[in-house]
Coordinates of C-alpha atoms in Angstrom, one line a residue:
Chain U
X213 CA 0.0 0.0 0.0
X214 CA 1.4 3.4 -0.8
X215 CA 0.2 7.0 -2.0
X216 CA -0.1 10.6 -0.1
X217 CA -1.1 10.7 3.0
X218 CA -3.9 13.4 3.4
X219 CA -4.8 13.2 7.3
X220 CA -8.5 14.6 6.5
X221 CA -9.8 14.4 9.8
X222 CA -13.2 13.2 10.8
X223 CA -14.6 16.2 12.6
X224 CA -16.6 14.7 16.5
X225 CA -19.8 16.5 16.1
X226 CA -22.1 17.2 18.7
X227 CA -22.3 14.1 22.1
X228 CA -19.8 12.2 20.2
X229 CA -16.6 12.7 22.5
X230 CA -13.2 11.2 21.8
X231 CA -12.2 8.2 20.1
X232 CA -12.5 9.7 16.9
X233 CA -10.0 8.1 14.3
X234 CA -8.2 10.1 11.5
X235 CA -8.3 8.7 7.7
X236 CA -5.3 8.5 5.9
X237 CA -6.1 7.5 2.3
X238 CA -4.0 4.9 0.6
X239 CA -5.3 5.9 -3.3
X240 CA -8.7 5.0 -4.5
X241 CA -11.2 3.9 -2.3
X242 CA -8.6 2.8 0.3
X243 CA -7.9 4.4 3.3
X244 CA -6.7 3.1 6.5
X245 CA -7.7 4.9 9.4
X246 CA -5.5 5.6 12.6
X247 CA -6.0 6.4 16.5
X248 CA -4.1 8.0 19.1
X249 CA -5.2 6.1 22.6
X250 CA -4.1 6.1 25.9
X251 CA -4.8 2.1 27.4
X252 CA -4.3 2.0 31.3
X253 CA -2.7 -1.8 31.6
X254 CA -1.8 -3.3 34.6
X255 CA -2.0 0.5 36.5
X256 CA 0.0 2.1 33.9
X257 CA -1.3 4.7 31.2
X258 CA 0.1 4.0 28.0
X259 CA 0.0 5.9 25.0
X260 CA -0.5 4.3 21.3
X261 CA -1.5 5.1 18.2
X262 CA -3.3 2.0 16.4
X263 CA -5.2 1.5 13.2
X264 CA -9.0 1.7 14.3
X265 CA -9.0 -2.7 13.2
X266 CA -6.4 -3.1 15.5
X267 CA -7.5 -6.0 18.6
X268 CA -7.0 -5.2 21.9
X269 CA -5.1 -8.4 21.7
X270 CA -3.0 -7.2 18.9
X271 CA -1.9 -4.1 21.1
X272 CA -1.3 -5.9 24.0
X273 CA 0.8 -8.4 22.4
X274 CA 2.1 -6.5 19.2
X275 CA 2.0 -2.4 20.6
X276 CA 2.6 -3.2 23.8
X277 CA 4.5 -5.8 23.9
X278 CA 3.1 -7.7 26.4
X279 CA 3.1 -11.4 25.2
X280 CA 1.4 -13.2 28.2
X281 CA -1.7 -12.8 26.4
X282 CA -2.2 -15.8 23.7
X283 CA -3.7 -15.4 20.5
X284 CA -5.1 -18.9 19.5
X285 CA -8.5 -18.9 17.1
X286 CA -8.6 -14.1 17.3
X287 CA -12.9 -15.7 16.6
X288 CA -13.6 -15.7 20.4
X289 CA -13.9 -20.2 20.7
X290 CA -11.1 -20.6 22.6
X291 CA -10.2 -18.5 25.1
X292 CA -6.4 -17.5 25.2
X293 CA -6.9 -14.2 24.9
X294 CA -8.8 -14.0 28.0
X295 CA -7.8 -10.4 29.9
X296 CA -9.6 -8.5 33.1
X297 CA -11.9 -5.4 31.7
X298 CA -12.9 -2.9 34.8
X299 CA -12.6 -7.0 36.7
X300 CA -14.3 -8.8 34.3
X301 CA -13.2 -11.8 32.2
X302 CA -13.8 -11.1 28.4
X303 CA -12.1 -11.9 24.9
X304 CA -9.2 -9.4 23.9
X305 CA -9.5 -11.1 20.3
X306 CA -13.1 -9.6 20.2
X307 CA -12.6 -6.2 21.3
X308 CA -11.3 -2.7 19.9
X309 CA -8.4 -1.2 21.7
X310 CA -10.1 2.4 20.3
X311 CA -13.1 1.1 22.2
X312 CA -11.3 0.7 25.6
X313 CA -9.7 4.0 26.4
X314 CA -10.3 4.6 30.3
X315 CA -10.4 1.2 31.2
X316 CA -8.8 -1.0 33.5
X317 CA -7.3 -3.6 32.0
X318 CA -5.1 -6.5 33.4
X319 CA -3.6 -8.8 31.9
X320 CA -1.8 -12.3 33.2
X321 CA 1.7 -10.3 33.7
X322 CA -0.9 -7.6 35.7
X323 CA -1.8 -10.9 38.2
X324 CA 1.3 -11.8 39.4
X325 CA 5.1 -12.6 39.2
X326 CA 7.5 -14.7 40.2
X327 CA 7.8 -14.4 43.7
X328 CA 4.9 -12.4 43.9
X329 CA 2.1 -15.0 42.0
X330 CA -1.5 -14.4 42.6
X331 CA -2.6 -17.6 44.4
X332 CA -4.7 -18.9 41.3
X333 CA -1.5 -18.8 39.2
X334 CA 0.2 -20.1 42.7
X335 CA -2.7 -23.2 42.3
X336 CA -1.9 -24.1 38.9
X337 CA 1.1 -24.8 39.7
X338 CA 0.7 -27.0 42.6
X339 CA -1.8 -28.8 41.0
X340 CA 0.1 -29.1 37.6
X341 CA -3.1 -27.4 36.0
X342 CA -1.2 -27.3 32.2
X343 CA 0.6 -28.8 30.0
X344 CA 1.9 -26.9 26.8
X345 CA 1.0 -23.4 28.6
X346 CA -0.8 -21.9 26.0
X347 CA -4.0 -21.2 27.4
X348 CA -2.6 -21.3 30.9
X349 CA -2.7 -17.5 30.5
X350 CA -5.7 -17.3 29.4
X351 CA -7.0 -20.1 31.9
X352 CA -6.0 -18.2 34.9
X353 CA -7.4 -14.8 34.4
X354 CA -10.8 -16.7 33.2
X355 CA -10.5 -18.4 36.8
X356 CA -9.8 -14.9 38.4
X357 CA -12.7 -13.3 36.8
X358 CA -15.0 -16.5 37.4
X359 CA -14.3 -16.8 41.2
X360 CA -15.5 -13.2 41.5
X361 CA -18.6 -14.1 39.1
X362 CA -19.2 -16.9 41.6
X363 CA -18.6 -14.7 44.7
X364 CA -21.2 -12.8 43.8
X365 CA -23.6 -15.0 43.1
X366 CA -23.9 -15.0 39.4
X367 CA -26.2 -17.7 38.3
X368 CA -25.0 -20.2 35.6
X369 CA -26.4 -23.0 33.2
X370 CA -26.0 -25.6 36.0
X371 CA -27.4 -23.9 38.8
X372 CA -30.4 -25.3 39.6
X373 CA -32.2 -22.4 40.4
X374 CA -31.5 -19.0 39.3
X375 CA -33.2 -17.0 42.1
X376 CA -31.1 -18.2 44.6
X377 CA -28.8 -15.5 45.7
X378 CA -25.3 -17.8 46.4
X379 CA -23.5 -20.4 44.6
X380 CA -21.7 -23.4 45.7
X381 CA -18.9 -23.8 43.4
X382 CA -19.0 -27.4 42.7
X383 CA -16.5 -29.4 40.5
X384 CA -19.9 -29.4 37.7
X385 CA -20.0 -25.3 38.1
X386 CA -16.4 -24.9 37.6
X387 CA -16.7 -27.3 34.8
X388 CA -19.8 -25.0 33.2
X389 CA -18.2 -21.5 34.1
X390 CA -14.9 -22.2 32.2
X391 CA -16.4 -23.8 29.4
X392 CA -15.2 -21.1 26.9
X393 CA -10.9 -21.6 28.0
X394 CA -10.3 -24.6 25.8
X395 CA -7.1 -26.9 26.8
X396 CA -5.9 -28.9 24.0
X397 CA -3.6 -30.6 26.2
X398 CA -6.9 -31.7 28.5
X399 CA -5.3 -30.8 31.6
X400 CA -8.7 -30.0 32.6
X401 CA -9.2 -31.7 35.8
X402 CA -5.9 -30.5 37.0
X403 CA -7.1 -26.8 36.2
X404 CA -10.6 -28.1 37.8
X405 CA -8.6 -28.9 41.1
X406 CA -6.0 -25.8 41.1
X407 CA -9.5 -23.4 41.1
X408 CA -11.2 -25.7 43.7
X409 CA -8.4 -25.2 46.2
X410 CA -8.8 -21.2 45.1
X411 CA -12.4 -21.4 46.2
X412 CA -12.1 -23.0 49.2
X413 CA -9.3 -21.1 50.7
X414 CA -6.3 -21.8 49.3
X415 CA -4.2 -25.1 49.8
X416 CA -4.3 -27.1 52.8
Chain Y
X1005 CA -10.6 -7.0 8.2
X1006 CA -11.7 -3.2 6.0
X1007 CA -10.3 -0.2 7.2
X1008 CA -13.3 2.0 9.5
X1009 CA -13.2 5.3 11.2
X1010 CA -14.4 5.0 14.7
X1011 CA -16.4 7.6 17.0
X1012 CA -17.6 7.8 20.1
X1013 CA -21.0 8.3 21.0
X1014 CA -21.9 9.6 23.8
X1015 CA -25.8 10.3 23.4
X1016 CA -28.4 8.4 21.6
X1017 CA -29.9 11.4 19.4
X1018 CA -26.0 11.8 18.2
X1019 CA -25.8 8.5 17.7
X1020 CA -28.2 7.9 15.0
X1021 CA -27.6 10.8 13.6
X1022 CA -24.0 10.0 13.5
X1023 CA -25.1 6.2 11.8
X1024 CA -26.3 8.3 8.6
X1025 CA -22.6 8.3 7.2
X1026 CA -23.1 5.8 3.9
X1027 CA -21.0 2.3 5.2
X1028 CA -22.0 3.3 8.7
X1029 CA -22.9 0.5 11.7
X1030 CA -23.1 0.6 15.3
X1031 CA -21.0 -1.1 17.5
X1032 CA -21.8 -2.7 21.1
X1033 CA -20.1 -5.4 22.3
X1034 CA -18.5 -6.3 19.2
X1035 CA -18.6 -10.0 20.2
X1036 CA -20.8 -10.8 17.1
X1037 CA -19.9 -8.0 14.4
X1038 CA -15.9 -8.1 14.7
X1039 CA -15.8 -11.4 14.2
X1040 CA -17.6 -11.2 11.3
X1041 CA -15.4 -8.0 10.3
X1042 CA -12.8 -10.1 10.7
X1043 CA -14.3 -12.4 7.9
X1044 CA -15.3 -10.0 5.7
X1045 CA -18.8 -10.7 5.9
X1046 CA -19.3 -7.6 7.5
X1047 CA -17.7 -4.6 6.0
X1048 CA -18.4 -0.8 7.7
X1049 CA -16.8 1.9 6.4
X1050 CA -17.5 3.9 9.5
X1051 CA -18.5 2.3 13.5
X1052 CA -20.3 4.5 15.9
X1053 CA -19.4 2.9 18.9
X1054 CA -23.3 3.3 21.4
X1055 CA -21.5 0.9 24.0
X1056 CA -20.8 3.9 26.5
X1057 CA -24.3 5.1 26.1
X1058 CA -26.2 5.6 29.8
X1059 CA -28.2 2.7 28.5
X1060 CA -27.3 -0.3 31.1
X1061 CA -30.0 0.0 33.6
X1062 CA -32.2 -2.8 34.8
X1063 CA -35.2 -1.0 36.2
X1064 CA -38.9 -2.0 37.5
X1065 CA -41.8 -0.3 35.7
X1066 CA -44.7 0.7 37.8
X1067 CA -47.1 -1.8 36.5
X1068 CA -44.6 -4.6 38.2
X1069 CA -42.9 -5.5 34.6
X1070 CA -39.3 -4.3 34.4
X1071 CA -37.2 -2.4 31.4
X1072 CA -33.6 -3.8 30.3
X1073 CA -31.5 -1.2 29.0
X1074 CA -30.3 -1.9 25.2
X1075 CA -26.6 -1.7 26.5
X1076 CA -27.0 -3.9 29.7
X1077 CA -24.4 -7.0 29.2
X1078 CA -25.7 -10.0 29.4
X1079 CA -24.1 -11.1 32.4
X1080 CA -25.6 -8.7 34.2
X1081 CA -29.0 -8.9 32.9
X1082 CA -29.1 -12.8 33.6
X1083 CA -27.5 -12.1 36.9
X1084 CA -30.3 -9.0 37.8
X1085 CA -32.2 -10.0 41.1
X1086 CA -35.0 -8.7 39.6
X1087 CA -34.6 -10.8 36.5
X1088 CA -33.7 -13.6 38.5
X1089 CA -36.7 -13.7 40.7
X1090 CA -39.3 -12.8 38.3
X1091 CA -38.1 -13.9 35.1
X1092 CA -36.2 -16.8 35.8
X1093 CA -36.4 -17.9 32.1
X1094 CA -35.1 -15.4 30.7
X1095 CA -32.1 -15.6 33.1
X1096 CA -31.9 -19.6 32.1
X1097 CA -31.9 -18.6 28.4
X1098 CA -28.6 -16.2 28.9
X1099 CA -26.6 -18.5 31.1
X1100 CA -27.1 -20.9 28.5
X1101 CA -26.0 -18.7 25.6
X1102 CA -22.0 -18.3 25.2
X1103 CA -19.4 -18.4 27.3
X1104 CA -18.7 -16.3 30.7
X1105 CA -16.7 -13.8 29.3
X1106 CA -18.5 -13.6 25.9
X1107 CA -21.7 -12.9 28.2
X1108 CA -20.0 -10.1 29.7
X1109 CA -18.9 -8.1 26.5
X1110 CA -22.4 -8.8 24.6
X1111 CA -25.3 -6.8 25.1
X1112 CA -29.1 -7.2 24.9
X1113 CA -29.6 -5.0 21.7
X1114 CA -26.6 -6.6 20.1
X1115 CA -28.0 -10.3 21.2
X1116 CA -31.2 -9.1 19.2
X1117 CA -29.2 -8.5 16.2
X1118 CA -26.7 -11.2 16.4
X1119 CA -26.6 -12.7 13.2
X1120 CA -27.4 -16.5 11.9
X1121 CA -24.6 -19.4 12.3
X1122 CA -25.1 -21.1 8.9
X1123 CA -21.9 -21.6 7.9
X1124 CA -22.2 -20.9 4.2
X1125 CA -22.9 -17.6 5.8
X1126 CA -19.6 -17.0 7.4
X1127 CA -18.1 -18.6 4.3
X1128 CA -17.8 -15.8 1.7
X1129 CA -16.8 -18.4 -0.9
X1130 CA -20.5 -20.0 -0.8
X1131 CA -23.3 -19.2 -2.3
X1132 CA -25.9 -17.2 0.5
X1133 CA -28.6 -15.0 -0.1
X1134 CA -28.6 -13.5 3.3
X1135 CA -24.9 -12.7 2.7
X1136 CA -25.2 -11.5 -1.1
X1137 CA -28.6 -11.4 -2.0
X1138 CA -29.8 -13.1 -5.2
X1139 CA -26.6 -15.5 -4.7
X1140 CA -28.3 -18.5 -4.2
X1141 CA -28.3 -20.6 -0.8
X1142 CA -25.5 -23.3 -0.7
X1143 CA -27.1 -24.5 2.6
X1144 CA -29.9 -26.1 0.9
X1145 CA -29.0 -29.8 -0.6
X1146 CA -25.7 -28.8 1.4
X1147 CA -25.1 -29.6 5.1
X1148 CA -27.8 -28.3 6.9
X1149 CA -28.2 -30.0 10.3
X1150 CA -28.5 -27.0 12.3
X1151 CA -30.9 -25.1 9.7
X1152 CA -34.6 -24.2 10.0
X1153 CA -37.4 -26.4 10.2
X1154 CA -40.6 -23.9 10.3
X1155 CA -41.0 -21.2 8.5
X1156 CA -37.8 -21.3 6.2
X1157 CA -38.1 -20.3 2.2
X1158 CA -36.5 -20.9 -0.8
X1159 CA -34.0 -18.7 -0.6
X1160 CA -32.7 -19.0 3.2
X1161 CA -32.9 -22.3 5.9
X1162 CA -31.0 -20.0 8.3
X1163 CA -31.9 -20.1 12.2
X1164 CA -31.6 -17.4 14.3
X1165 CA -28.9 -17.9 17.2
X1166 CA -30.2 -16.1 20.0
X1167 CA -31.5 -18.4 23.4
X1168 CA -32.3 -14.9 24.9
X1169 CA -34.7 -14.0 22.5
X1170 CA -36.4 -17.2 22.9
X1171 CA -37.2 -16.2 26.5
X1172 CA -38.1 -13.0 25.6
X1173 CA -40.7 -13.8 22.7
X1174 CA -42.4 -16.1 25.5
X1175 CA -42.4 -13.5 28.3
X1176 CA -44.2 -11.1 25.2
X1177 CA -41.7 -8.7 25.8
X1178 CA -41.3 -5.3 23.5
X1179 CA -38.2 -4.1 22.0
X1180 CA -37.9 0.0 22.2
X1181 CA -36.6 1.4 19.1
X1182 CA -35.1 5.5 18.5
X1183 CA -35.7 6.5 15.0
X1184 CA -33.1 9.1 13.7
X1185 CA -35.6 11.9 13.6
X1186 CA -35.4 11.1 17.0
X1187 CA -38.9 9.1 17.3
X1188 CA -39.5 6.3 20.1
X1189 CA -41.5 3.3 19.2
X1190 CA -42.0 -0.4 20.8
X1191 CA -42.2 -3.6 18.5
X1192 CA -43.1 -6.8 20.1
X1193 CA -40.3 -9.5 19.9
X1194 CA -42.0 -12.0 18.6
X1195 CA -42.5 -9.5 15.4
X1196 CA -38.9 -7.7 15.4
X1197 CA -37.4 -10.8 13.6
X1198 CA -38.5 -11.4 9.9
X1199 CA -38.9 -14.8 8.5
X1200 CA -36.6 -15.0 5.3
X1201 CA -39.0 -15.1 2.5
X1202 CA -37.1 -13.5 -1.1
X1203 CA -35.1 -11.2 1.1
X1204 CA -33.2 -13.3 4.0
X1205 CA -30.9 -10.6 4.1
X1206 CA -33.7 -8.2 5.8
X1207 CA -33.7 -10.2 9.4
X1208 CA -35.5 -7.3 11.5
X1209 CA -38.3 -4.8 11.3
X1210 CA -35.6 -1.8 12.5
X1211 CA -35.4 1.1 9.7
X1212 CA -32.1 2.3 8.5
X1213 CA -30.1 4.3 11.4
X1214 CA -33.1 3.0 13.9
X1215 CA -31.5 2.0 17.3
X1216 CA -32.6 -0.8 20.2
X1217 CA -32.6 1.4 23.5
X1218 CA -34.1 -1.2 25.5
X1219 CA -36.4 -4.5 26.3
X1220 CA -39.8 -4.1 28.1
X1221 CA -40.7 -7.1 30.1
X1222 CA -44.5 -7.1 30.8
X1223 CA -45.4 -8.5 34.7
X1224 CA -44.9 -12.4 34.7
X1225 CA -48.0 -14.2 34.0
X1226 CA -48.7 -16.8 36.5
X1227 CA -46.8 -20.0 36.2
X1228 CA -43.5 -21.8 36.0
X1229 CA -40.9 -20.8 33.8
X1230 CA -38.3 -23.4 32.4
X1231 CA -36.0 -23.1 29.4
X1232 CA -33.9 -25.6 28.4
X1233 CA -31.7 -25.9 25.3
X1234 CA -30.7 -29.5 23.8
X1235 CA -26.9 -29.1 21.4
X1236 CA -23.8 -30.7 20.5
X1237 CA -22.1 -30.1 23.5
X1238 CA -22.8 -29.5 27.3
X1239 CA -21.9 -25.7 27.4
X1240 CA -20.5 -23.2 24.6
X1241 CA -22.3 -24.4 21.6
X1242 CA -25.8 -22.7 19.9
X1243 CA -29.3 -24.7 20.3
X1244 CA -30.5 -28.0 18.2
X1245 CA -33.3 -27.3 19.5
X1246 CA -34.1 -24.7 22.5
X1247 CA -37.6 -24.3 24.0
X1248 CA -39.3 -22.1 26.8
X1249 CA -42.1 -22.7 28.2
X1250 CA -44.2 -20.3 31.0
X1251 CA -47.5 -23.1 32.6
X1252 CA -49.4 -23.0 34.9
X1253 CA -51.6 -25.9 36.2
X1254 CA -55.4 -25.9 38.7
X1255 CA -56.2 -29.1 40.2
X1256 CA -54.3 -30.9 37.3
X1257 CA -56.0 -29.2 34.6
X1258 CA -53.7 -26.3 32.6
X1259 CA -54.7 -23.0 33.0
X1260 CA -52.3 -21.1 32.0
X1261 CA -49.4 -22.1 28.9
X1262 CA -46.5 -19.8 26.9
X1263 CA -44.8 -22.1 24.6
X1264 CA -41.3 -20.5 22.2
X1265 CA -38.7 -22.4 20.5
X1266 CA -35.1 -21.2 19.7
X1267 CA -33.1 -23.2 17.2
X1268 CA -35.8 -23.8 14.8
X1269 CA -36.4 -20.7 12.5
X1270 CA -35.3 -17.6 11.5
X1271 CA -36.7 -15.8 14.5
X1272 CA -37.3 -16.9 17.6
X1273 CA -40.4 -19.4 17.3
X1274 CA -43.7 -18.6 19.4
X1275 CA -46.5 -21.5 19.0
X1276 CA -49.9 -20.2 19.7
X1277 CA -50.7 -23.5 18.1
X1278 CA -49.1 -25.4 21.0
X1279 CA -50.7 -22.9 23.7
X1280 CA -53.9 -23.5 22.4
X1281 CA -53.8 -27.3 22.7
X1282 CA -52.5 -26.8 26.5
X1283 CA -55.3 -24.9 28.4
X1284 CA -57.9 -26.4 29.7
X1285 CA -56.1 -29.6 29.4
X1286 CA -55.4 -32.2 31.9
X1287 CA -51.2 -31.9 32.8
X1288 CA -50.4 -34.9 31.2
X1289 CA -47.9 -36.8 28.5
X1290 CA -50.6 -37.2 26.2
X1291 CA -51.3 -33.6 26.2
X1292 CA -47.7 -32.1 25.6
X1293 CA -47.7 -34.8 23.0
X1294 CA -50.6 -33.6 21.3
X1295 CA -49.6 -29.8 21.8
X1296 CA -46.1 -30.5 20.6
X1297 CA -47.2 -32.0 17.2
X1298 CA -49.7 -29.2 17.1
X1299 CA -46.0 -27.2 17.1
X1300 CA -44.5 -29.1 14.7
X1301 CA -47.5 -29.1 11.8
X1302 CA -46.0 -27.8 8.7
X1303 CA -42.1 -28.5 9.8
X1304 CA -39.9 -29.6 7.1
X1305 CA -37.2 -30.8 7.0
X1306 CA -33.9 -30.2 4.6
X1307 CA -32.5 -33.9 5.1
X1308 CA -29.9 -33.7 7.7
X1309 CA -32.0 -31.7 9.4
X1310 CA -35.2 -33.9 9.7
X1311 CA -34.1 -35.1 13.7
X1312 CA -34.9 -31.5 15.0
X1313 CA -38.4 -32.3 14.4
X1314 CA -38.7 -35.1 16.9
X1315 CA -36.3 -33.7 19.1
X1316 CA -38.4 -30.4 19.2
X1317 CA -41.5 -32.6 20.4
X1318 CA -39.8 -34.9 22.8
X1319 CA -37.9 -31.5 24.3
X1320 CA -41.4 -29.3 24.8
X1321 CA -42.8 -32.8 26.3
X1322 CA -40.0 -33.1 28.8
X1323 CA -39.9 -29.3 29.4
X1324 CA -43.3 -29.2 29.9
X1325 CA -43.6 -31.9 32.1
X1326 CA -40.7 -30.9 34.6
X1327 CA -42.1 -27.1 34.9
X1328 CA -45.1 -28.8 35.8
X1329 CA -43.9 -31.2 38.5
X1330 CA -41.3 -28.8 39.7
X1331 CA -37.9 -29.9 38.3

């Protein structure tokens, strides 16, 4: 792709605020269109500038450099991708990093350390909850964002009635509430046990 | 993925007036739209992001129904005390939709316009009407197990994904719409969704630059409320077949019966026919049996298709029959 670069900006009318991209056309009918964010990830503000398409996956991993986060299917099925938004589990793959200025995003390097690991990433490791590693990432901050779904008393497909204000985290909830972090290694009821000792209070 | 340019929208008036650019969409949660972006299926010039809008609230209407704002998530929707207590189906119907943290980005106007699963239409080297009109349909004499059984045409078998719908269209809820000259209007659910007829591409009643703002939920009628969705797999997958039912029962005789299906058409499936052979019928097999088939008059099926039609009775029979006993 080649050709002038006109920077005709795309005026923000009236209760439109922000995010607004700038088009760069690329000749005849093409155009790409860039952004100038600021993400906050893992407590720090960072400043980007991404084409409008890009992922928030693809700036964590390609802007940012922060590599934790796993691209596997970028179609939302498998879950490697999984990050905190504001606290709560979603797909990077499936999001905009233009749509996510202001918000608080963690990712697995956000969690914990070595030395310092957050005790679900402390529980996959006693209970040998992976193989290969490659959704381990994404495993663990679904788990993190599932234990405070469950703490709260979020209903799921198993629960046998909906109205009832808590949840016992069985082995069948766990089962059902990380149903979208495929492991292709099947170390599932190793990553079943690591967030059942997380539930109940840590190891013995 | 086609370049965009992205803006912000911060209220709903600038937001549909915004959507006028030619090439223009809306985006919510995304969880739908940029994977088809990705694709190519989809392809906006322009996105007016409406997922900031102050349209998230979950709030009880005077007359004891409650409204759902159009950018609620469905996480929190199914996880609403309100909805929880009073609609309990409707909170079935979400946790069975998607995965945890595809419920928390998605929201309840974009789960209304989620599109189908077919997979000629996500493959943009097939033949599909719905994709590029007047193409043809590769899913007919193709693989079609998933694909329509009532009310399908010539030119699409497509189903409509949605399990929240399917609640929805059996509580009689109304979808509230915004017009760009700034109009408000209310469309039932069970007529938002358009059956496919020559134009399968046309899957909703809204006008161009018309946005959902939110879901009215009338007060529960009297009864039990059960969904339950049959599939390929336990959890993460889209409905076979999906049905929800709302019954109620008087000394053993039916009094009161809501009957949808999810899975089997291009819009979430109400059966007035199946209702109407309930009440004032005793709460037995023999009954659902006879309502079921009452469903399933005038099903076809497309060949590898043909078991939804038997699974959609024996699922309302078993649904019906647990509501009823309490399971």
């Amino acid at each position: 792709m080649s050709g002038s670069d006109s920077g005709a900006t795309w005026a923000a009318s009236s209760g439109l605020a922000g995010g607004t991209s700038t088009e760069v056309e690329r000749g005849r009918d093409e155009f790409v269109a860039l952004s100038a964010i600021t993400l906050n990830v893992n407590g720090r503000r960072l400043r980007l500038e991404v084409d409008t398409r890009t992922s928030l996956l693809d700036a964590l991993r390609e802007h940012l450099r922060l590599t934790g986060t796993k691209k596997g299917c970028d179609h939302g099925q498998c879950g490697a991708c999984t990050v905190l938004l504001n606290g709560r589990r979603i797909y990077s793959c499936l999001a905009l990093a233009v749509m996510h200025e202001d918000d608080e995003i963690v990712t697995i390097e956000g969690l914990g350390e070595p030395g310092d690991l957050h005790p679900v990433q402390a529980a996959f490791v006693e209970c040998d909850g992976f193989q290969c590693g490659y959704c381990t990432p994404g495993q663990i901050c679904s788990a993190v964002g599932m234990l405070a779904e469950a703490a709260a008393g979020w209903p799921s497909h198993v629960t046998a009635d909906v109205s009832s204000p808590r949840i016992a985290l069985s082995g069948a909830e766990i089962r059902e509430r990380m149903s979208g972090n495929i492991c292709r290694c099947a170390a599932y009821p190793n990553i079943v046990a690591a967030i059942r000792i997380v539930s109940e209070g840590g190891p013995a | 993925m086609r370049s965009f340019t992205y803006e912000r929208a911060t209220d709903a008036r600038a937001a549909v007036a915004a959507v006028s650019r030619p090439g223009a969409k809306f985006i919510s949660g995304g969880t739908n739209l940029l994977d088809l972006m990705k694709l190519e299926v989809e392809r906006p010039s322009h996105l007016v992001d409406i997922s900031r809008l102050p349209l998230r609230g979950i709030e009880e209407l005077p007359d004891g129904g409650v409204r759902i704002g159009a950018q609620a998530a469905n996480s929190d929707t199914a996880a609403d005390v309100l909805v929880r207590s009073r609609y309990p189906v409707l909170s079935q119907a979400l946790v069975a939709g998607a995965s945890g943290q595809l419920r928390n980005k998605a929201s309840i106007g974009g789960n209304l316009l989620q599109r189908t699963r077919c997979p000629y239409f996500y493959d943009t080297a097939a033949d599909c009407n719905k994709r590029e009109p007047s193409s043809g349909c590769s899913a007919i004499g193709g693989f079609n197990r998933i694909h329509a059984i009532l009310g399908a045409s010539g030119a699409c078998i497509a189903t409509h994904p949605s399990d929240m719908a399917v609640a929805m269209a059996v509580l009689g809820a109304h979808v509230e719409l915004l017009g760009a000259d700034g109009s408000a209007r209310r469309v039932a659910v069970t007529d938002f969704h358009r059956l496919p007829g020559d134009t399968p591409h046309v899957e909703t009643v809204l006008e161009p630059r018309e946005m959902i703002t939110g879901v009215v939920l009338p007060p529960p009628p009297p009864g039990r409320q059960l969904y339950r969705k049959v599939r390929d797999r336990a959890s993460y997958e889209f409905a076979l077949v999906s049905v929800a039912v709302i019954v109620a029962t008087e000394r053993g005789v039916i009094s009161g019966a809501r009957v949808a299906f999810g899975g089997v058409a291009h819009k979430p499936w109400r059966s007035v026919e199946a209702e109407a052979a309930l009440i004032g019928r005793p709460a037995a097999m023999a009954t659902y049996r006879v309502a079921a088939e009452a469903a399933m008059r005038g099903a076809v099926g497309q060949g590898q298709n043909d078991f939804k039609i038997e699974l959609a009775v024996r699922t309302l029979c078993r649904t019906l029959a647990d509501a009823i006993q309490g399971r």
